[in-house]
XYZ file of C-alpha atoms in Angstrom:
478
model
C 86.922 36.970 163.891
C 83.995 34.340 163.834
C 81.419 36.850 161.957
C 82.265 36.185 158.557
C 80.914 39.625 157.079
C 82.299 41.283 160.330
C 86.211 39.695 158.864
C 85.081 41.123 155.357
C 83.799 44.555 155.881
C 87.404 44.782 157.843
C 89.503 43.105 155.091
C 87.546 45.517 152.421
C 88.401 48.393 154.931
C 91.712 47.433 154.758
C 91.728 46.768 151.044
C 90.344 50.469 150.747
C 92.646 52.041 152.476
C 95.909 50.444 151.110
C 94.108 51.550 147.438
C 93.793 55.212 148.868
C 97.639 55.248 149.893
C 99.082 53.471 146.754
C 96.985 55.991 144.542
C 97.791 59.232 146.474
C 100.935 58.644 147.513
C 103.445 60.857 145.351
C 100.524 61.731 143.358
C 102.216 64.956 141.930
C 105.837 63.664 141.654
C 105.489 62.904 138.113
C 105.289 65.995 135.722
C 101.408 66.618 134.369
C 101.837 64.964 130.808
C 100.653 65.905 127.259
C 97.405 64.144 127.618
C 96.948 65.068 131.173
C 97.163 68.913 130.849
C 94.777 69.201 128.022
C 92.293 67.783 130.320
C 93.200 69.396 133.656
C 93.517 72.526 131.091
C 89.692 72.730 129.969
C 88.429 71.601 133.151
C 90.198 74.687 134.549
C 88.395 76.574 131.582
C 84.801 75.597 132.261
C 85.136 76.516 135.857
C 86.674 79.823 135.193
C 85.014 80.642 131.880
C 82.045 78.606 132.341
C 83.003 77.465 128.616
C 83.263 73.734 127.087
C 83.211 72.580 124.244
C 83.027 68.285 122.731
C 85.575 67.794 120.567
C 86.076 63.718 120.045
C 90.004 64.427 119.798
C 89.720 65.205 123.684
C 87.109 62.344 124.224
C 83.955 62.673 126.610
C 82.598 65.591 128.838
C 82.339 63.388 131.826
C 86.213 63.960 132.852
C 86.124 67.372 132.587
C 82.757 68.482 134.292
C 84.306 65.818 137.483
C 87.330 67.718 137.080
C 86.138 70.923 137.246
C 83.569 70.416 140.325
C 86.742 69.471 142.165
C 88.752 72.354 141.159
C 85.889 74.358 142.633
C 85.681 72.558 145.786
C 89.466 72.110 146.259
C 91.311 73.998 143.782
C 93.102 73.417 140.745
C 96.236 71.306 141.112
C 97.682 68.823 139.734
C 96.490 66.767 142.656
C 93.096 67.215 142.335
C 93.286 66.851 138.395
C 94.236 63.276 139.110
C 91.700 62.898 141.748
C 88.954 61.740 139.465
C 90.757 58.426 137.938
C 91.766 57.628 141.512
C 87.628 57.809 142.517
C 86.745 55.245 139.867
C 89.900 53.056 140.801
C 88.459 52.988 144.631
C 84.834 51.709 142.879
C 86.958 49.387 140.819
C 88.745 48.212 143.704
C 85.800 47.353 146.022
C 83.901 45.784 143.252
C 86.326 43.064 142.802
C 86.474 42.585 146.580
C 82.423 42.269 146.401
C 83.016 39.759 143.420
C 83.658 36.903 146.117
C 79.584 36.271 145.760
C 80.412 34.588 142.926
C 83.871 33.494 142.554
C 84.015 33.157 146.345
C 87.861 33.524 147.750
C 89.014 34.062 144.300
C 88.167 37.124 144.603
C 91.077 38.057 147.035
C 93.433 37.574 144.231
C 91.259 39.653 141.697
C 91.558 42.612 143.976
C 95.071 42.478 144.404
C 95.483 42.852 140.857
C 93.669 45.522 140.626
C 95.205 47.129 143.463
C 98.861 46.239 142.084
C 98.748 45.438 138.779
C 101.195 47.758 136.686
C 99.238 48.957 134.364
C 95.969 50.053 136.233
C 97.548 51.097 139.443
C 99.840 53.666 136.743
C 96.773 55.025 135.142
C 95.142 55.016 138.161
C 97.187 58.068 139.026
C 96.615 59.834 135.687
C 94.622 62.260 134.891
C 93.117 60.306 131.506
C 89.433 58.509 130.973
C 90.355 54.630 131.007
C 89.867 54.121 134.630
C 86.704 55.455 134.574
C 85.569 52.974 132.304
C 87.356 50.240 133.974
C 85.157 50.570 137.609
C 81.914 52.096 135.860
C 82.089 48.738 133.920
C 83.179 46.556 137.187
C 80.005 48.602 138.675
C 77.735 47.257 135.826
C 78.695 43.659 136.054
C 78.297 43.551 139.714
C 74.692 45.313 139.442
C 73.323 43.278 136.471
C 73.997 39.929 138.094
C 72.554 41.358 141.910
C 69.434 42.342 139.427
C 69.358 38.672 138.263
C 69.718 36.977 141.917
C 67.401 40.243 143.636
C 64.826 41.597 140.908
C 65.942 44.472 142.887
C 65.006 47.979 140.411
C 68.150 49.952 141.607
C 70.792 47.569 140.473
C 69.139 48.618 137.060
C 69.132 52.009 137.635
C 72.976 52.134 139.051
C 73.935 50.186 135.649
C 72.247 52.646 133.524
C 73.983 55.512 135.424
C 77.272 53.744 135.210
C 77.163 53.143 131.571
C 75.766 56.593 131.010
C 79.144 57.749 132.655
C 81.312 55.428 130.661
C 79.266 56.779 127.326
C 79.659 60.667 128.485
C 83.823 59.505 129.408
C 85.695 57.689 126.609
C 84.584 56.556 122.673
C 85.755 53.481 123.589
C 82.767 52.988 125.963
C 80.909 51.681 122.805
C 83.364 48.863 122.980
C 82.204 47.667 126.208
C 77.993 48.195 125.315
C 79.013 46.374 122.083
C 80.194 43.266 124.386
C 77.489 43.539 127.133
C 74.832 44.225 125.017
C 75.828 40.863 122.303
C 76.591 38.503 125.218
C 72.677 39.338 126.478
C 71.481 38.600 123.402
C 73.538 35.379 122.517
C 73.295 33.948 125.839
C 69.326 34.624 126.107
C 69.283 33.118 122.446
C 71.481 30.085 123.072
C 69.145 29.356 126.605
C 65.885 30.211 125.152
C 65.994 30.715 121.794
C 63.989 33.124 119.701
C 61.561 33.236 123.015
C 64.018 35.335 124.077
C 63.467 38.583 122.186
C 59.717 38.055 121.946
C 59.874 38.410 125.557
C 62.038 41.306 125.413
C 60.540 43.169 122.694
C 56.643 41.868 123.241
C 55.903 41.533 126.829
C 55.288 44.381 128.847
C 54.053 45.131 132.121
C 54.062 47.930 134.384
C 57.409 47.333 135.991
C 58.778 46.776 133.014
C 57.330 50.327 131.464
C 58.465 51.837 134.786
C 62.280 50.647 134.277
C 62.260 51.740 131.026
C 61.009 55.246 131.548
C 63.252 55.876 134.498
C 66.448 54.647 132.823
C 65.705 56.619 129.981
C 65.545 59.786 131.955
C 68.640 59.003 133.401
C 70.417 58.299 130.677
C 68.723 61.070 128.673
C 69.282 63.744 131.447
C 72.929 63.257 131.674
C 74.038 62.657 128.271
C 72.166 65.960 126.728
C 73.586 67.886 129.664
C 76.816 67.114 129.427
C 77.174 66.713 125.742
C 75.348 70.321 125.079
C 77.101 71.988 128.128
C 74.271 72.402 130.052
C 72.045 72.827 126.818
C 74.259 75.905 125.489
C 75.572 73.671 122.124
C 73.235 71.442 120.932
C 75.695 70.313 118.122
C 77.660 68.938 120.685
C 74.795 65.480 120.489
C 75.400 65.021 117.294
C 79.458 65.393 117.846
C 78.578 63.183 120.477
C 77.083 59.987 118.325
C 77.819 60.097 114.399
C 80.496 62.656 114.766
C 82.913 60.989 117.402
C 82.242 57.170 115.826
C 83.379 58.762 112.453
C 86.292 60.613 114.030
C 87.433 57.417 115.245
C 87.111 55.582 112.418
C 89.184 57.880 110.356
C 91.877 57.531 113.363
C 91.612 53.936 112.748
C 91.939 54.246 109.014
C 94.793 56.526 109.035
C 96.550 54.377 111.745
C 97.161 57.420 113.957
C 99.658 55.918 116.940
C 99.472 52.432 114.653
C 101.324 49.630 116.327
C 101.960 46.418 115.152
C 99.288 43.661 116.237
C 101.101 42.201 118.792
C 102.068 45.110 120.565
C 99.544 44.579 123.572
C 100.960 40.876 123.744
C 104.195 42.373 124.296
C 102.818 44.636 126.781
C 100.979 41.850 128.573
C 103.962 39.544 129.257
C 106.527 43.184 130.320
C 103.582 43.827 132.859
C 100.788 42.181 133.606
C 102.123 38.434 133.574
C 100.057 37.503 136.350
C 96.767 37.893 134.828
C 97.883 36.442 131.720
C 99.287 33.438 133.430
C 96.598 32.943 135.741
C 94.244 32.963 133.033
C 96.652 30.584 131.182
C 96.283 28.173 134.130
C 92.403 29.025 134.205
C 91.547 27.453 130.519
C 91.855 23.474 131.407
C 89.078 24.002 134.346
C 86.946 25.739 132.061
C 87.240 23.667 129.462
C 86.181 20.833 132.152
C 83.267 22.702 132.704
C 81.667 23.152 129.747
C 82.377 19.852 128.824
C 80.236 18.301 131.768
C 77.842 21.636 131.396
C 78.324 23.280 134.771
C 79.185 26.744 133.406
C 77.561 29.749 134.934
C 76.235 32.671 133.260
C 78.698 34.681 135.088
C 81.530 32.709 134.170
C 80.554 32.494 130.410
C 80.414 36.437 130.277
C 83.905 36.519 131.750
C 85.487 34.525 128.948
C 83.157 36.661 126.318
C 84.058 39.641 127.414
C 88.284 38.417 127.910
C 87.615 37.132 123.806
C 85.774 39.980 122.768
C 88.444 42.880 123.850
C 91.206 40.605 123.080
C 90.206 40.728 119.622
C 88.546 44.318 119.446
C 92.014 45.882 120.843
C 94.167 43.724 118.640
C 92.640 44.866 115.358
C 92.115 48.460 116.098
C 95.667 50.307 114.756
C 95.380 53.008 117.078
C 97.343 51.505 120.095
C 98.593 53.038 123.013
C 99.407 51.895 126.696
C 96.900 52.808 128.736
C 94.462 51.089 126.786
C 96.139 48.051 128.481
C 93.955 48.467 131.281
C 91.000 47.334 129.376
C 92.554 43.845 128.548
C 94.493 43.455 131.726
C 90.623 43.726 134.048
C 88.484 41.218 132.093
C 91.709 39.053 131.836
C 92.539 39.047 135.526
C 88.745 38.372 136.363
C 88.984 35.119 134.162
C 92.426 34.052 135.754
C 90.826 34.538 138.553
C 87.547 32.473 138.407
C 89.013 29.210 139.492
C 91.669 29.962 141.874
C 90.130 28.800 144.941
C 89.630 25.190 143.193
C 92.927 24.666 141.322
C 94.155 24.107 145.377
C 92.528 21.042 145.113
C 92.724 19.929 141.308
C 95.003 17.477 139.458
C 96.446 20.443 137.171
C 98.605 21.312 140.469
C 98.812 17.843 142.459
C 101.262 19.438 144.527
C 99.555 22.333 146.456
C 103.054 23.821 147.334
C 104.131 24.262 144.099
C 100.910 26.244 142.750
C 101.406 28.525 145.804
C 104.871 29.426 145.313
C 103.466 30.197 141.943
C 101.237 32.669 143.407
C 103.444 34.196 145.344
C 106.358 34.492 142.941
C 103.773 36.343 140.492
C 102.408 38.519 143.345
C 106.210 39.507 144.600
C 107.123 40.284 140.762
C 103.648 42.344 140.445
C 104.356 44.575 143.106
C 108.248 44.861 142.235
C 107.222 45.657 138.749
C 104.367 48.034 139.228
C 106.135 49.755 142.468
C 109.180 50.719 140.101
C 107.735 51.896 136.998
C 104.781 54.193 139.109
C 107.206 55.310 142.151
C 110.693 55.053 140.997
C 110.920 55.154 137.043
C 108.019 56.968 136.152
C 109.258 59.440 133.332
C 111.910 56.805 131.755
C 109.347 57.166 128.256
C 112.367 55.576 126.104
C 112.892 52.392 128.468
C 109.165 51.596 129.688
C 106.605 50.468 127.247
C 103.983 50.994 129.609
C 104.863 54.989 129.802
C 103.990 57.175 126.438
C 105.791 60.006 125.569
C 106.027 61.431 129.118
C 106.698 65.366 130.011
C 109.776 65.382 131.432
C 110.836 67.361 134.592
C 112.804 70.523 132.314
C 108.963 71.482 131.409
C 108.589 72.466 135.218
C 111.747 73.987 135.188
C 111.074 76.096 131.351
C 107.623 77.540 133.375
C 109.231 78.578 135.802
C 111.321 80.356 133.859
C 108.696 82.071 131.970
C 106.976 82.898 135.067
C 110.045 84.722 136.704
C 111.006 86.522 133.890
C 106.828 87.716 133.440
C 106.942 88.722 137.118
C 110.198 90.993 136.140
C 107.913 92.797 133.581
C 109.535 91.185 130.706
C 107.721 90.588 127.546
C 107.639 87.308 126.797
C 105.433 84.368 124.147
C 104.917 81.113 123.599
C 105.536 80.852 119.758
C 105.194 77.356 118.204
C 103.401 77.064 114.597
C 102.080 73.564 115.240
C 100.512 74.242 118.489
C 102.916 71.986 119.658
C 104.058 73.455 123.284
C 101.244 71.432 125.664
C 101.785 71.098 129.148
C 102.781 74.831 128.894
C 99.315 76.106 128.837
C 98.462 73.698 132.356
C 101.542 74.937 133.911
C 101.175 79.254 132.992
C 97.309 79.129 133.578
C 97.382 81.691 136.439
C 99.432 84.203 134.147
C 98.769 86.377 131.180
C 101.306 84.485 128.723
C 100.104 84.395 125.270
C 100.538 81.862 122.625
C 101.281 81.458 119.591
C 101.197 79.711 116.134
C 101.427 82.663 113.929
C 102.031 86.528 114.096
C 104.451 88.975 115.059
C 106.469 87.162 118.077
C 109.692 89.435 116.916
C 107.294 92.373 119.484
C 108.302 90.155 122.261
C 111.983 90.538 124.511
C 111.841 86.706 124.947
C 110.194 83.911 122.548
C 109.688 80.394 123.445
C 109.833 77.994 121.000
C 110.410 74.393 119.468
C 114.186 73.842 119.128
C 113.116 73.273 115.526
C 112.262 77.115 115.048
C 116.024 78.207 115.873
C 116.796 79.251 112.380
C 113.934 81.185 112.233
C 113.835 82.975 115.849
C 117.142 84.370 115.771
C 118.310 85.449 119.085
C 120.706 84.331 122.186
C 119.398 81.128 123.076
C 119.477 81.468 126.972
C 118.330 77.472 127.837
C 117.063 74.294 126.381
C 114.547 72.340 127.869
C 113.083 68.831 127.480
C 109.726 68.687 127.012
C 109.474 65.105 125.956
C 111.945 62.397 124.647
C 113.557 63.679 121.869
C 111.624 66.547 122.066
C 112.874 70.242 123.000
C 111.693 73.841 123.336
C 114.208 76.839 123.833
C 114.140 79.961 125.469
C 115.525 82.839 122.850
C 116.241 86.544 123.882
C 115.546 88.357 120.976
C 118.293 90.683 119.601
């Protein structure tokens, strides 16, 4: 094809379609997990009860207003619960592809990691915030350096939206404003020096006042209406700001799921070995660059950002997997920067031998992610990259519970610390109640943590799996 943008609208076609497949593709296989039915859960609620809630525990509104506005277009499933992650992995997706305006065919590689890499194409498929972060925050980057080639008003406007998103999604969206927002101001002072904020702060004009007022009304009209649920709980703003950054700190300080600091390190090598090696390989060229001062803005925000998350992920205690995917993006867009040139430089004097490279880290990529998302995706106990999964005997315990409530049976979900999630997902449709305290003893059937046997005393008629080394029984009361 001799029309180069003819050849790339049909490669991004391509690219598109092979992200739609690899994200839908045994979507519902795996069981809905912890995490998962909470949200699919109260998105079910605020269609059917018209009822939510912030609660910083359960993280941003965003996720569950998408969620529900897709119940009510195509029902609620566990299909469609996922179908909001796998949205923001398409944007993520073709925003990498659309990178190759500034890292030109470098950009080939980029989006194959973030088609294949383990990590993001896993959580692409799960019904959690982080990959709504991931290709708001691709979104931004593209947009703010469009604005800086175009002057054009709308890239502003779509970065404002997209960061409005990320704030009304995940806590952790501060993260990411904290690193866009200090690279702006470093880089403008570094380049210009303190002309930089008098210019920012001092010199308006018209457009400038126009900008302003339109990306505040953005900004304002989505966050207030998502945060108060549709202006019904105003406290929800303040939840929102002081009361989610102090919820989080206390998380922090009480090392809820602590890990040890090298945990994502560990993580990065198990999985996603070919970002981390290409931007291994990536260092020496930048290095050169600096040195003879050819470094682009673009390129100095990718190593900022790669630094800044490094070190903001590594000190927080409160470590979990599918935070990976905000280490493994910036990291594969720095690998990344240079691959078209190391062809060509003395690093890799024989071309053959930097290929095979490539291709031996592309082959393991897909091997590796293919497995743990198609083939091993509830082994909680063997794959690091898989937390606490709901195991298939949860399906089996509801439906259970559901035959024996369509016999007329009496039957409860007792469990004193609340702890019987995805139950609630999986009975939605049916009157079961739950319970952490009462009279369960009124009930013909009780289900319950194995760890309540000595205290629901009946015929225990099956035992179920809920998570790794965690089990709920079904008891017929005497």
């Amino acid at each position: 094809m001799k029309n180069p943008m003819q050849r790339d609208k049909l490669i991004l076609a391509i690219v598109i379609i092979v992200a739609l497949v690899t994200r839908l593709f045994m979507l519902t296989a795996r069981p809905m997990d912890h995490d998962e039915s909470i949200h699919a859960y109260l998105s079910y609620v605020l269609l059917r009860d018209h009822a939510y809630r912030y609660d910083p525990a359960f993280h941003g509104p965003f996720l569950y207003f998408a969620t529900a506005g897709l119940f009510g277009i195509f029902g609620d499933s566990e299909f469609v619960a996922r179908l909001t992650p796998v949205i923001f992995s398409l944007i993520a997706v073709t925003v990498a592809f659309k990178f190759k305006r500034w890292i030109g065919g470098s950009a080939y590689i980029f989006t194959f990691i973030m088609l294949f890499s383990p990590s993001i194409l896993y959580y692409s498929r799960y019904a959690r915030n982080d990959m709504i972060l991931v290709g708001s925050f691709l979104a931004i980057v593209y947009c703010y350096f469009r604005y800086l080639e175009s002057k054009k008003e709308r890239f502003v406007y779509l970065s404002v939206l997209f960061f409005t998103i990320m704030i009304c999604s995940k806590e952790n969206a501060y993260i990411y404003l904290f690193i866009f927002a200090s690279f702006l101001v470093l880089h403008g002072l570094f380049s210009e020096g303190f002309e930089y904020l008098k210019a920012k702060i001092l010199k308006w004009d018209k457009r400038k006042i126009r900008i302003v007022l339109i990306s505040s009304a953005i900004f304002l009209t989505m966050f207030t209406s998502l945060y108060s649920a549709g202006f019904s709980d105003w406290a929800g703003l303040e939840r929102a700001t002081v009361g989610a950054l102090k919820h989080w700190f206390m998380m922090h300080a009480s090392r809820d799921h602590w890990k040890p600091i090298y945990y994502y390190s560990l993580l990065l090598l198990w999985y996603e070995f070919m970002p981390l090696t290409l931007a291994i390989i990536s260092i020496p060229e930048f290095i050169d660059r600096l040195e003879v001062k050819k470094l682009t803005k673009f390129e100095l925000f990718t190593l900022y950002w790669l630094l800044m998350t490094l070190i903001a992920y590594h000190v927080l205690s409160h470590k979990v997997p599918w935070l990976l995917v905000h280490i493994a993006t910036p990291m594969a867009l720095f690998g990344c920067l240079y691959m078209d040139d190391l062809d060509r430089k003395i690093i890799f004097r024989n071309i053959r031998v930097f290929r095979i490279l490539l291709a031996g880290l592309m082959v393991a990529t897909l091997h590796t992610s293919f497995y743990v998302t198609y083939v091993d995706y509830n082994d909680a106990v063997n794959q690091m990259l898989i937390y606490i999964q709901v195991q298939p005997s949860t399906i089996e315990l509801a439906e259970r519970i559901i035959y024996l409530h369509e016999h007329d049976h009496l039957i409860v979900v007792y469990e004193p610390m609340n702890d019987y999630w995805p139950l609630p997902w999986y009975l939605r449709h049916y009157p079961i109640p739950f319970m952490s305290h009462g009279n369960f003893r009124a009930f013909e059937y009780v289900v319950t943590s194995e760890r309540m046997i000595g205290v629901v005393k009946g015929e225990v008629l099956g035992r179920y799996e809920i998570r790794p080394f965690y089990y709920m029984i079904l008891v017929k009361m005497h």
